[in-house]
CSV table of C-alpha atoms and ligand atoms in Angstrom, one decimal:
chain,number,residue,atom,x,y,z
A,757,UNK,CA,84.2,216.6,189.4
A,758,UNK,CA,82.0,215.3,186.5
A,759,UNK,CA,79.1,213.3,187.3
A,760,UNK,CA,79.6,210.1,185.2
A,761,UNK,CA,76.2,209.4,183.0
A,762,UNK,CA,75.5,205.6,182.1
A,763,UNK,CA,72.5,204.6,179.4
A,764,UNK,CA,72.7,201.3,178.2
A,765,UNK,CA,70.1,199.1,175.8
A,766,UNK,CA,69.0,195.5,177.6
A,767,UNK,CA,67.4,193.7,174.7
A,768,UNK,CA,64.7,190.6,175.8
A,769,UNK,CA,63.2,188.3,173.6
A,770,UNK,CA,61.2,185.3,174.4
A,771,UNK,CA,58.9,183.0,172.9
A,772,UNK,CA,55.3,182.0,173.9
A,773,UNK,CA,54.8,178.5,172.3
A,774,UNK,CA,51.2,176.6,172.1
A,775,UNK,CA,51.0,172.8,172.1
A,776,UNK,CA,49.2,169.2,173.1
A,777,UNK,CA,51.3,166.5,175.0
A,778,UNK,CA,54.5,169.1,176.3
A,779,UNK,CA,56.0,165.9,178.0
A,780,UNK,CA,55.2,163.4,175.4
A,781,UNK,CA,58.3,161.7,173.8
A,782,UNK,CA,57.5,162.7,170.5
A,783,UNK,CA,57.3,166.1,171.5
A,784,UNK,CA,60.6,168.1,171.4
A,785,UNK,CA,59.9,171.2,172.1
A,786,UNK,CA,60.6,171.9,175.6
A,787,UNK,CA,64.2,169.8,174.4
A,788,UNK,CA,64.5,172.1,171.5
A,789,UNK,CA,63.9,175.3,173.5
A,790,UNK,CA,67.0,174.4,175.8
A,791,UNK,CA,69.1,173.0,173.3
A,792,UNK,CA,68.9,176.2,171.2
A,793,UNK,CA,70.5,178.1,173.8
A,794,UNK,CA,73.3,175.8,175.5
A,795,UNK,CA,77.2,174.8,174.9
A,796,UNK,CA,76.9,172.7,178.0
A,797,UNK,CA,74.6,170.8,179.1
A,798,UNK,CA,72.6,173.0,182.0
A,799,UNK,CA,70.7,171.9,184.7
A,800,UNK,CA,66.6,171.6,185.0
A,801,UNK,CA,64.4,172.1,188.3
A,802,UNK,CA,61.3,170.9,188.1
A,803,UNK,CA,58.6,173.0,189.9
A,804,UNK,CA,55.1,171.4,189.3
A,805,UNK,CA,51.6,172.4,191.6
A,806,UNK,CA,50.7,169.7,193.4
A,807,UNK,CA,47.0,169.9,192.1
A,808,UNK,CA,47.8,169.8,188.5
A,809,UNK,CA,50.2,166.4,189.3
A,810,UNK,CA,46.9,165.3,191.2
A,811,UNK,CA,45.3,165.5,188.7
A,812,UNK,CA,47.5,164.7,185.6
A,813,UNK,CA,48.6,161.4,188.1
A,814,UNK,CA,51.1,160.3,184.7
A,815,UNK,CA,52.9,163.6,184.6
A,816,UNK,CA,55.8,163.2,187.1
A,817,UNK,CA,56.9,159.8,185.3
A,818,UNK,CA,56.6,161.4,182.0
A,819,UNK,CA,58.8,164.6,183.2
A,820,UNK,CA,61.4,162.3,184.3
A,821,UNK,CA,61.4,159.7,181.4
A,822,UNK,CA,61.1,163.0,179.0
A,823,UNK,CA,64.4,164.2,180.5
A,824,UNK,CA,66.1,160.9,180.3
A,825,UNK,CA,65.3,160.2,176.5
A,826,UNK,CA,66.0,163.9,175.7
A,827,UNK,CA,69.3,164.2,177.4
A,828,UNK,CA,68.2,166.7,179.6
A,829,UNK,CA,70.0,166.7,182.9
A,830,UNK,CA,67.2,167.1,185.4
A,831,UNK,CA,68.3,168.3,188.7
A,832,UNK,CA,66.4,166.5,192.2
A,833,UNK,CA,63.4,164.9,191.6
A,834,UNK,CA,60.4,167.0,190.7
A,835,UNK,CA,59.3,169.7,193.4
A,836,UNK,CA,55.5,169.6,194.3
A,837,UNK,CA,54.3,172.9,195.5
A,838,UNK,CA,50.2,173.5,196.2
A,839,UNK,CA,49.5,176.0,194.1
A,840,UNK,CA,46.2,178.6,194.3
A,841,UNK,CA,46.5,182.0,195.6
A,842,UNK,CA,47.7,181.0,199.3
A,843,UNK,CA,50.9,180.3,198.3
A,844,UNK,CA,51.3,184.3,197.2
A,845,UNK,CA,50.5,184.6,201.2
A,846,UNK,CA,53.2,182.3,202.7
A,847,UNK,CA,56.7,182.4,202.3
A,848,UNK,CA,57.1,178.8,203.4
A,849,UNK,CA,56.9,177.8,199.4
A,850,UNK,CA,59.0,180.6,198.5
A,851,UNK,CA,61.5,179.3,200.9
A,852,UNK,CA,60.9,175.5,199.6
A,853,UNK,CA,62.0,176.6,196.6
A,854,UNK,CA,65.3,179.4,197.5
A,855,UNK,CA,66.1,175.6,199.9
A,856,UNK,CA,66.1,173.3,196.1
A,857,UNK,CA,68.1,176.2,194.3
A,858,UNK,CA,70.4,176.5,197.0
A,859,UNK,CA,70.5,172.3,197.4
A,860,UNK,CA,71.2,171.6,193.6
A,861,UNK,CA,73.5,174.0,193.3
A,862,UNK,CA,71.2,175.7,190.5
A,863,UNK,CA,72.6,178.2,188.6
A,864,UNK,CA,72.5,181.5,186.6
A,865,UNK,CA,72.7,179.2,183.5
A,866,UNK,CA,70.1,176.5,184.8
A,867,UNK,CA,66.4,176.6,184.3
A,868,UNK,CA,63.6,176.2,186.5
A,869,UNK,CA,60.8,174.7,184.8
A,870,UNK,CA,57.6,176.1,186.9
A,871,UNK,CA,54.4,174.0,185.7
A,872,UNK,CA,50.6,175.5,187.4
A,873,UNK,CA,48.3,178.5,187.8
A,874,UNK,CA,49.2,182.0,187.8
A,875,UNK,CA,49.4,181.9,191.2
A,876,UNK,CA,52.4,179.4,191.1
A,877,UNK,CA,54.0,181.1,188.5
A,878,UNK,CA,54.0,184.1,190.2
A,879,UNK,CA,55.8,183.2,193.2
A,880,UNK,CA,57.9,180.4,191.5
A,881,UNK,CA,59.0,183.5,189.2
A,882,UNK,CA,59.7,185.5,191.7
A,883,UNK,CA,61.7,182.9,193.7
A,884,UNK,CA,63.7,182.6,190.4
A,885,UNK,CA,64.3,185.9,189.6
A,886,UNK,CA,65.4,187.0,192.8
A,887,UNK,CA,68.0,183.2,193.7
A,888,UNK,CA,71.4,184.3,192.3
A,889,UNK,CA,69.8,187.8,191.0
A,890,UNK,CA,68.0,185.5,188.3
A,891,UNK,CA,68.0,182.0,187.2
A,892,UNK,CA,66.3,181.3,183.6
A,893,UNK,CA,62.5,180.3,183.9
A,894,UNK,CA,60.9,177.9,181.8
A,895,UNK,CA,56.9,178.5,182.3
A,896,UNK,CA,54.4,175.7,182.0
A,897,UNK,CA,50.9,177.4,182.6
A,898,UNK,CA,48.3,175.4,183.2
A,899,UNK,CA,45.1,177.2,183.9
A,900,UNK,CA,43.3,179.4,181.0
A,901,UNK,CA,44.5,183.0,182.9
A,902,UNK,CA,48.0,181.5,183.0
A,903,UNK,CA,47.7,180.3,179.3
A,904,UNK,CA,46.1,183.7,178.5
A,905,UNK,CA,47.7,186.4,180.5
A,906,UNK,CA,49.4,186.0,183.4
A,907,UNK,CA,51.6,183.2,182.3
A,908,UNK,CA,53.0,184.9,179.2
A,909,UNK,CA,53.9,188.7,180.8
A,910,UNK,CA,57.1,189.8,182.4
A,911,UNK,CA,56.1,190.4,186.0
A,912,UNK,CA,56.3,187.5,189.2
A,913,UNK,CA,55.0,188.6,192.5
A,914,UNK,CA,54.0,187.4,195.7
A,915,UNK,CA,51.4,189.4,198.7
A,916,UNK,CA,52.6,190.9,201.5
A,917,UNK,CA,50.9,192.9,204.4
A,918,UNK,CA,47.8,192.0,203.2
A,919,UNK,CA,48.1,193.6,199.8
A,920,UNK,CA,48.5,192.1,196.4
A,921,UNK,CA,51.4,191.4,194.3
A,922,UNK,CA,53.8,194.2,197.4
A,923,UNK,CA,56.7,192.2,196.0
A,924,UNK,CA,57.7,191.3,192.8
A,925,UNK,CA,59.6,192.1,190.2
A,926,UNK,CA,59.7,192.3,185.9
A,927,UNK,CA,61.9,189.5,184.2
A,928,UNK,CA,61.0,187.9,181.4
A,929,UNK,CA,60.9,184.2,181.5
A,930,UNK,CA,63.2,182.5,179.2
A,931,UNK,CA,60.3,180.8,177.5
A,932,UNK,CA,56.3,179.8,177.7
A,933,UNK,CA,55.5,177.0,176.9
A,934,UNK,CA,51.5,176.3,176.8
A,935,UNK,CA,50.3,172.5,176.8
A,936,UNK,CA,46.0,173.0,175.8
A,937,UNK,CA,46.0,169.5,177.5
A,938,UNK,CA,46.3,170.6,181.0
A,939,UNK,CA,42.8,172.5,180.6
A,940,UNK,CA,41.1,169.2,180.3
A,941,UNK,CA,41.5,169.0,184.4
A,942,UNK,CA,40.4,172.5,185.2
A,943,UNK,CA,36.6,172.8,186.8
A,944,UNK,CA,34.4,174.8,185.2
A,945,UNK,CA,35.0,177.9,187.5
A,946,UNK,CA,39.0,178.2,186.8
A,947,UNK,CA,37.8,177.1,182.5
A,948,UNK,CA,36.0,180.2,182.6
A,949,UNK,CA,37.6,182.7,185.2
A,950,UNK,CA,40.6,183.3,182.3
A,951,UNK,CA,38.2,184.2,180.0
A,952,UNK,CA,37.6,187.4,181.6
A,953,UNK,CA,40.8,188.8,180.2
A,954,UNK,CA,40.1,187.8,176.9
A,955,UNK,CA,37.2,190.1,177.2
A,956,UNK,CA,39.3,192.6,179.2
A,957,UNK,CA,42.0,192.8,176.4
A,958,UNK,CA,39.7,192.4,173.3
A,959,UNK,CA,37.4,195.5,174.9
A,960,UNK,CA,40.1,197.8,174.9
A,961,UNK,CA,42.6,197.1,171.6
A,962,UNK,CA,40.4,194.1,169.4
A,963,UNK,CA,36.4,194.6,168.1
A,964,UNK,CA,36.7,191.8,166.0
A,965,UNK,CA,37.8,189.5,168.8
A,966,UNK,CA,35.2,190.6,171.1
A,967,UNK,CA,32.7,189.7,168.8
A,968,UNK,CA,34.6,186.3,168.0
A,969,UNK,CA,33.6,186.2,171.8
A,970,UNK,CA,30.5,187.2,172.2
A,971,UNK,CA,29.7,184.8,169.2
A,972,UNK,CA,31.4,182.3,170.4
A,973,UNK,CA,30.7,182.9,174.4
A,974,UNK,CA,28.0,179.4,174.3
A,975,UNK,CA,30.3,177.3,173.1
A,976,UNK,CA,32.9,178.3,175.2
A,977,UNK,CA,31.2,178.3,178.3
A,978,UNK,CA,30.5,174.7,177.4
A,979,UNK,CA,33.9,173.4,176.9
A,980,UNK,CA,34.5,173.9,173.3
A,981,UNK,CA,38.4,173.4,173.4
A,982,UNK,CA,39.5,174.8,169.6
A,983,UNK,CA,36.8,177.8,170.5
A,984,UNK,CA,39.2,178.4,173.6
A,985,UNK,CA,42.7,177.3,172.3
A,986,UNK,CA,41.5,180.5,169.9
A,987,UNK,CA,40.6,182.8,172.4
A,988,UNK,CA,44.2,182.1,174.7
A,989,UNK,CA,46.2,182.6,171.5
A,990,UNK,CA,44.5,185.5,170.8
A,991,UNK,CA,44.2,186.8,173.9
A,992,UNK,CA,48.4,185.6,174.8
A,993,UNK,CA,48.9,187.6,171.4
A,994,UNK,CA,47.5,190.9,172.7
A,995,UNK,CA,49.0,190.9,175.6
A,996,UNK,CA,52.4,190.2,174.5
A,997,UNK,CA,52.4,192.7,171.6
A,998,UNK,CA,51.4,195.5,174.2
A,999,UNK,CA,54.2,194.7,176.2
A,1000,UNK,CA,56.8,194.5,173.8
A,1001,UNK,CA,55.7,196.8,171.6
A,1002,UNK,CA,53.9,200.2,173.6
A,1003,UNK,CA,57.8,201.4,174.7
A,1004,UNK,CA,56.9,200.6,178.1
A,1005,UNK,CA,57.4,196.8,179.4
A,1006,UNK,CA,58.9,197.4,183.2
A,1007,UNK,CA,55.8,200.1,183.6
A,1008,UNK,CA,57.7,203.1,184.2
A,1009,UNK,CA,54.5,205.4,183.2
A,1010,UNK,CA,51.2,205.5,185.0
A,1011,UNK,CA,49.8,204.5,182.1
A,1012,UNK,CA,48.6,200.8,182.6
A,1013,UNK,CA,45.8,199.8,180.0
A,1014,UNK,CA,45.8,196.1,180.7
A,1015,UNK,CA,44.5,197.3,184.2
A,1016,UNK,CA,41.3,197.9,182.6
A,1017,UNK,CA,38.9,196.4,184.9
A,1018,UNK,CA,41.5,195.6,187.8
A,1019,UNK,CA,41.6,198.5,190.1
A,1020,UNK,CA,38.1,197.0,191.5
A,1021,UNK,CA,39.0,193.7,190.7
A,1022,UNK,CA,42.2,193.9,193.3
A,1023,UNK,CA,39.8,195.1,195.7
A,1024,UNK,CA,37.4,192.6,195.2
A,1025,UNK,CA,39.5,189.8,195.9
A,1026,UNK,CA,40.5,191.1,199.1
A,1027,UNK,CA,37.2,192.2,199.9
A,1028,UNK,CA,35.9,188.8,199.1
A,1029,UNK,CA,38.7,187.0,201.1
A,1030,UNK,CA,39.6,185.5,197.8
A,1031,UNK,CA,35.9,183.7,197.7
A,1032,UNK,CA,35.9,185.1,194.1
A,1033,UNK,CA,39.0,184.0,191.5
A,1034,UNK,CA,40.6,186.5,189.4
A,1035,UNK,CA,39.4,186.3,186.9
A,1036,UNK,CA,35.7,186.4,188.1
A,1037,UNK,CA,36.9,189.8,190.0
A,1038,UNK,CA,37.8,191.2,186.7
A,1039,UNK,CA,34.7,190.4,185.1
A,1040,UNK,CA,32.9,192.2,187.9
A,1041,UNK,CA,35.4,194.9,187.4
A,1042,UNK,CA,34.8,195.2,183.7
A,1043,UNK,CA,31.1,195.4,184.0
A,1044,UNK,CA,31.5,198.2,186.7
A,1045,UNK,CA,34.2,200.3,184.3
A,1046,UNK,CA,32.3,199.7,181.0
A,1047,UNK,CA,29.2,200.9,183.1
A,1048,UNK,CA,30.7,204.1,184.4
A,1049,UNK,CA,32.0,204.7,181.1
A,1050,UNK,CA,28.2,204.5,179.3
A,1051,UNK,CA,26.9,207.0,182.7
A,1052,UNK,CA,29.9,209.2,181.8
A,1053,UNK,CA,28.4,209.4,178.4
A,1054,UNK,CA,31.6,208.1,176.7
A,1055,UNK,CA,30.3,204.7,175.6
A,1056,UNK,CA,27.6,204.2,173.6
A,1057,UNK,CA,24.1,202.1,175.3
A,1058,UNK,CA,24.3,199.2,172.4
A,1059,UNK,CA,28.2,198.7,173.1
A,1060,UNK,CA,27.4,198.7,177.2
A,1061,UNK,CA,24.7,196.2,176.5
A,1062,UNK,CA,26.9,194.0,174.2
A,1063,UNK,CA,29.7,194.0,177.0
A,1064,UNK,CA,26.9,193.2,179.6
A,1065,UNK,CA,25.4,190.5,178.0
A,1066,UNK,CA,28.4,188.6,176.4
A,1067,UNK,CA,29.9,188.5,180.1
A,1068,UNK,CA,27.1,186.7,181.2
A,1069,UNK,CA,26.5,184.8,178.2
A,1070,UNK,CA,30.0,183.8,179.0
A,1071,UNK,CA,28.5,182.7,182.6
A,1072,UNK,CA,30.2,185.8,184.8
A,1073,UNK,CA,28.3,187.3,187.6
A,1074,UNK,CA,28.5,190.9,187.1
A,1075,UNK,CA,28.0,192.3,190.9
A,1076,UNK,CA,29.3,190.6,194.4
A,1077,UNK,CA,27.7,192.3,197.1
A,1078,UNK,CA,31.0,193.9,198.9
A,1079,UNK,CA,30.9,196.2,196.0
A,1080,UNK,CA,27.7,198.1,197.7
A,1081,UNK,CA,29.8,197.3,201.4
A,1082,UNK,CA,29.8,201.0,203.0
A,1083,UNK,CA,29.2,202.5,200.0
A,1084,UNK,CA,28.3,205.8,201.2
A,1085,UNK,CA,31.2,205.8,203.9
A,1086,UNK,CA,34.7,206.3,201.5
A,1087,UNK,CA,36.7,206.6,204.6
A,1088,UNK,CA,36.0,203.0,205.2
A,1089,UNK,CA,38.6,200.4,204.7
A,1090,UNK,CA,35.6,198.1,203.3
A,1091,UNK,CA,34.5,200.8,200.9
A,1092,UNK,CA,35.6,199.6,197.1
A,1093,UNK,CA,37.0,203.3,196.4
A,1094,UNK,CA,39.8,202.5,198.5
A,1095,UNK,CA,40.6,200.0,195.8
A,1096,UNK,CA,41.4,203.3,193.5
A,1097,UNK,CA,43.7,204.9,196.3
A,1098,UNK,CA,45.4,201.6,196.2
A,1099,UNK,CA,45.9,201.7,192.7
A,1100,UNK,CA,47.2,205.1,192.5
A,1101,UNK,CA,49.5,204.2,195.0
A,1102,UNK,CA,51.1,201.0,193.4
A,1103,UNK,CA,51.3,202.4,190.0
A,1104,UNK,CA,53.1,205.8,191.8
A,1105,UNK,CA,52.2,209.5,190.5
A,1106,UNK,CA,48.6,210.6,189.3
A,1107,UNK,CA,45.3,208.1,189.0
A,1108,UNK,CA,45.0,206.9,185.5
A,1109,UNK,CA,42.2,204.3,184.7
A,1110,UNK,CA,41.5,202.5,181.6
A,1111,UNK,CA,37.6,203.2,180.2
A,1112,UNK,CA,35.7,202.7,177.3
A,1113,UNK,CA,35.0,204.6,174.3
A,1114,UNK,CA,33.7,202.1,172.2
A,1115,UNK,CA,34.1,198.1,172.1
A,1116,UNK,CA,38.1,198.0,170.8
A,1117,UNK,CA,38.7,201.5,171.9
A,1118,UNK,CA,39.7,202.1,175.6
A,1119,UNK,CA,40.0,206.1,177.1
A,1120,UNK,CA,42.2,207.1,179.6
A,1121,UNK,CA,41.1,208.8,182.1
A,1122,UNK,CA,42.9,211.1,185.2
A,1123,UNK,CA,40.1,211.9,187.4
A,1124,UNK,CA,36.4,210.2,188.0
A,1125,UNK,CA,33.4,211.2,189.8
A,1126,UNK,CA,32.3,208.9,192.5
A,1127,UNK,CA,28.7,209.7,192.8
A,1128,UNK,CA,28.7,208.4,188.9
A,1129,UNK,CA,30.3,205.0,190.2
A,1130,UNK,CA,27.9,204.5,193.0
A,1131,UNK,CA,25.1,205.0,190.0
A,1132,UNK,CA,27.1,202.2,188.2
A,1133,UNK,CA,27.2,200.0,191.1
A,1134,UNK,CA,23.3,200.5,191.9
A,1135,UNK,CA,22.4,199.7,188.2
A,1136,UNK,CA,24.8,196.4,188.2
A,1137,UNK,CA,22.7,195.7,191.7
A,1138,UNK,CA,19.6,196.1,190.1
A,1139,UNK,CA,21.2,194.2,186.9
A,1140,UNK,CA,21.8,191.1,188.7
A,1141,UNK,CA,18.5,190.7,190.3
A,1142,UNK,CA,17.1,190.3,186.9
A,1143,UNK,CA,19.3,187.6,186.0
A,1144,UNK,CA,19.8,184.0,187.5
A,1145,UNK,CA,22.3,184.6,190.4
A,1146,UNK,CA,25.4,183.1,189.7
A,1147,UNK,CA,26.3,180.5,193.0
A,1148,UNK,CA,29.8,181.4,193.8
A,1149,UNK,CA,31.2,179.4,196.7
A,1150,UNK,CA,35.1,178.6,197.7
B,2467,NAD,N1,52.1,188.1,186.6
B,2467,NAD,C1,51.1,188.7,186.0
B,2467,NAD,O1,51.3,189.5,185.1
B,2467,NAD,C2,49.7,188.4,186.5
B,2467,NAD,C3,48.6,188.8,185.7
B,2467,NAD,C4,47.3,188.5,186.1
B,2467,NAD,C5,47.1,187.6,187.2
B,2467,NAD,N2,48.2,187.2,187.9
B,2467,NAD,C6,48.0,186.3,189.0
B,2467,NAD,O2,47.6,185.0,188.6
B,2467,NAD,C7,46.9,184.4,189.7
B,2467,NAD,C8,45.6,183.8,189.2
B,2467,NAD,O3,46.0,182.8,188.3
B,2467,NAD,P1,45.0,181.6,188.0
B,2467,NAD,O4,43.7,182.1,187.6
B,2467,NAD,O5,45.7,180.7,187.1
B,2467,NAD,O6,44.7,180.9,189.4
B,2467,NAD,P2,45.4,179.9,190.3
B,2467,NAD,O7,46.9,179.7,190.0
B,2467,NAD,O8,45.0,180.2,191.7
B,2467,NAD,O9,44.7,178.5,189.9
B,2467,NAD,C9,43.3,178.3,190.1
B,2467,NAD,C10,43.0,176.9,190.6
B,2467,NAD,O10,43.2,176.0,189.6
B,2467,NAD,C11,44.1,174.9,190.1
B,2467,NAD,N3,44.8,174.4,188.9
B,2467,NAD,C12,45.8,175.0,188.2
B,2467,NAD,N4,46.0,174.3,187.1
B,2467,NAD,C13,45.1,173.3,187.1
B,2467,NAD,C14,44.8,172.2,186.1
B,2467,NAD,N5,45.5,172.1,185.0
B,2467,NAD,N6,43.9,171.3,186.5
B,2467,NAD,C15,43.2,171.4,187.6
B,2467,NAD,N7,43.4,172.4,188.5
B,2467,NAD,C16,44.3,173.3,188.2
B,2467,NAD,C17,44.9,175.6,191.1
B,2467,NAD,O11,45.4,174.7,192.1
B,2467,NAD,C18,43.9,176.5,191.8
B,2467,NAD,O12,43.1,175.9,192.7
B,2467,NAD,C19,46.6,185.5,190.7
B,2467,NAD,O13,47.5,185.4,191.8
B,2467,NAD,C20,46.9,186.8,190.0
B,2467,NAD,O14,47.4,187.8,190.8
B,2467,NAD,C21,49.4,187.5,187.6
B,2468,ZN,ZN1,44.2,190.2,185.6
């Protein structure tokens, strides 16, 4: 019998929009984004982190009264979830949510509205697009990372035995919808732990926006809001042209240069227990790459030194100490090598890390030689005794 051969097209598009005041009155976007879509009217769940509502103490009333004077049927009152990277760990918030789809009989053609970090996004996305095979997600992000990265992407994800992002899944969100006002809240270590993508992204695909950075990198280690609300639409920019636009969104290939930085960084949050954020992982992952790739002779001293010194200017540690943590033993589950191992296995097939060939430029590379990495790790050692230590604490 002949085999019978499907290939089909799925077309996505979504927009990433920026603004002040998302659940102001005047402000009809968020109205506008579900209006443009619906017949009927469709049903909202509101899913905002409890910290960011703690925070913002006006912002459930203004959700609510927004809906009302908008005509937007708002399903159950607003869901607080505590939000940080815990809730990746426990599936009691995943099941909180799953228990409000199920109890507002939300839909395939409702929307969840998810307003926090990465890390709530994450999991709220994943609850989504897992309930009913997929229920359209509105995303709210409200840290720099989210606003910059995470939030804008296709991929929702929670931990499981131990290890980061074991389940998830890609699906688009229906929208993203970035208010600069939720920054205001943010202390100074979440303000700047986003900005290490920025860096990450601009290293690898945009000189001039690194040096926009590194220019730039007092002011915005000081709070300068139009320095930063540049650097997250820049930065949201990147990221989303890369994923629509290099042929491979659901990362079918091994190919994965928006890792750049990350396979140490993955293992440095574990390794850390989480005492270092995300974004302060990748920073520290970053400096190790960009110094491999100068020891491996493929990046040039001055750029190495640039990347070195705009990090810090932008007030990132570049070493943690579990990066030296049974260095010499690679057998040992504490060794940061196993961080590689780990990488290879979640992206499937052969080891393929993102380096440096020059700031803008990143190399691909199948293969690395350890004994170069432990130099790198020694010289970011010796680095950071030079320079105030950074205090990082939970
Ligand atoms: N899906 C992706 O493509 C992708 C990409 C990169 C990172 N991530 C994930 O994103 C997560 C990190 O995101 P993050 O850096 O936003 O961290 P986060 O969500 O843990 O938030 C950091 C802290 O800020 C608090 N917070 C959030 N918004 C706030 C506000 N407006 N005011 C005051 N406090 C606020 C949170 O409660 C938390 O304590 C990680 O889980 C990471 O794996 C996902
Ligand atoms: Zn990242």
């Amino acid at each position: 019998m002949e085999a019978i051969v499907s290939s089909f097209p799925v077309y996505f598009d979504y927009q990433v929009q920026f603004t002040h005041g998302l659940f102001t009155k005047e402000n009809f976007l968020l109205a506008e984004v579900i209006q443009q879509s619906i017949a009927r009217p469709s049903k909202l769940l509101f899913v905002v982190e409890q910290e960011v509502a703690d925070s913002h103490p006006m912002l459930p009333t203004a959700i609510n009264d927004y809906c009302q004077y908008h005509g937007l049927r708002q399903c159950g009152p607003v869901l607080f979830i505590a939000g940080g990277e815990a809730i990746k760990n426990d599936s009691r918030q995943l099941q909180q949510i799953y228990q409000a789809i199920n109890e507002h009989s939300i839909c395939r053609h409702s929307y969840i509205v998810a307003v926090g970090g990465g890390a709530l996004l994450d999991m709220v996305g994943f609850a989504a697009a897992t309930a009913h095979r997929g229920i359209r997600l509105i995303r709210v992000p409200t840290t720099v990372l989210a606003q910059a990265d995470s939030g804008v992407g296709v991929k929702n994800a929670i931990n499981y035995f131990n290890k980061k992002n074991f389940l998830g899944c890609f699906a688009p969100p229906y929208a993203v919808l970035n208010d600069f006002d939720f920054l205001s809240s943010l202390n100074l270590r979440d303000w700047r732990a986003g900005m290490a993508e920025a860096v990450k992204v601009a290293l690898i695909k945009d000189a001039e926006f690194f040096y926009y950075l590194q220019q730039q990198a007092q002011a915005l280690s000081q709070r300068d809001l139009p320095s930063m609300q540049h650097l997250i639409q820049r930065c949201a920019a990147l990221h989303v042209a890369h994923i629509s636009g290099n042929g491979d969104p659901f990362e079918f290939g091994s190919s994965r240069p928006l890792d750049f930085g990350h396979w140490a960084a993955h293992k440095l949050e574990h390794l850390t227990t989480h005492r270092l954020r995300h974004g302060e992982a990748v920073a520290i992952g970053l400096a190790l790459d960009s110094t491999y790739s100068y020891l491996a002779g493929y990046l040039a001293q001055s750029d190495w030194q640039q990347i070195l010194t705009t990090l810090q200017d932008l007030g990132f540690a570049l070493y943690a100490p579990e990066l030296s943590q049974q260095l010499e033993n690679l057998d040992h589950p504490l060794n940061i090598f196993h961080g590689l191992r780990e990488f290879q296995e979640h992206l499937g097939g052969e080891l393929t890390i993102m380096l440096l060939e020059k700031i803008g430029q990143g190399k691909e590379v199948h293969a690395v030689d350890i004994a170069v990495f432990q130099q790198a790790i020694a010289l970011l050692r010796e680095q950071s005794c030079k320079q105030v230590p950074e205090i990082l604490s939970n």
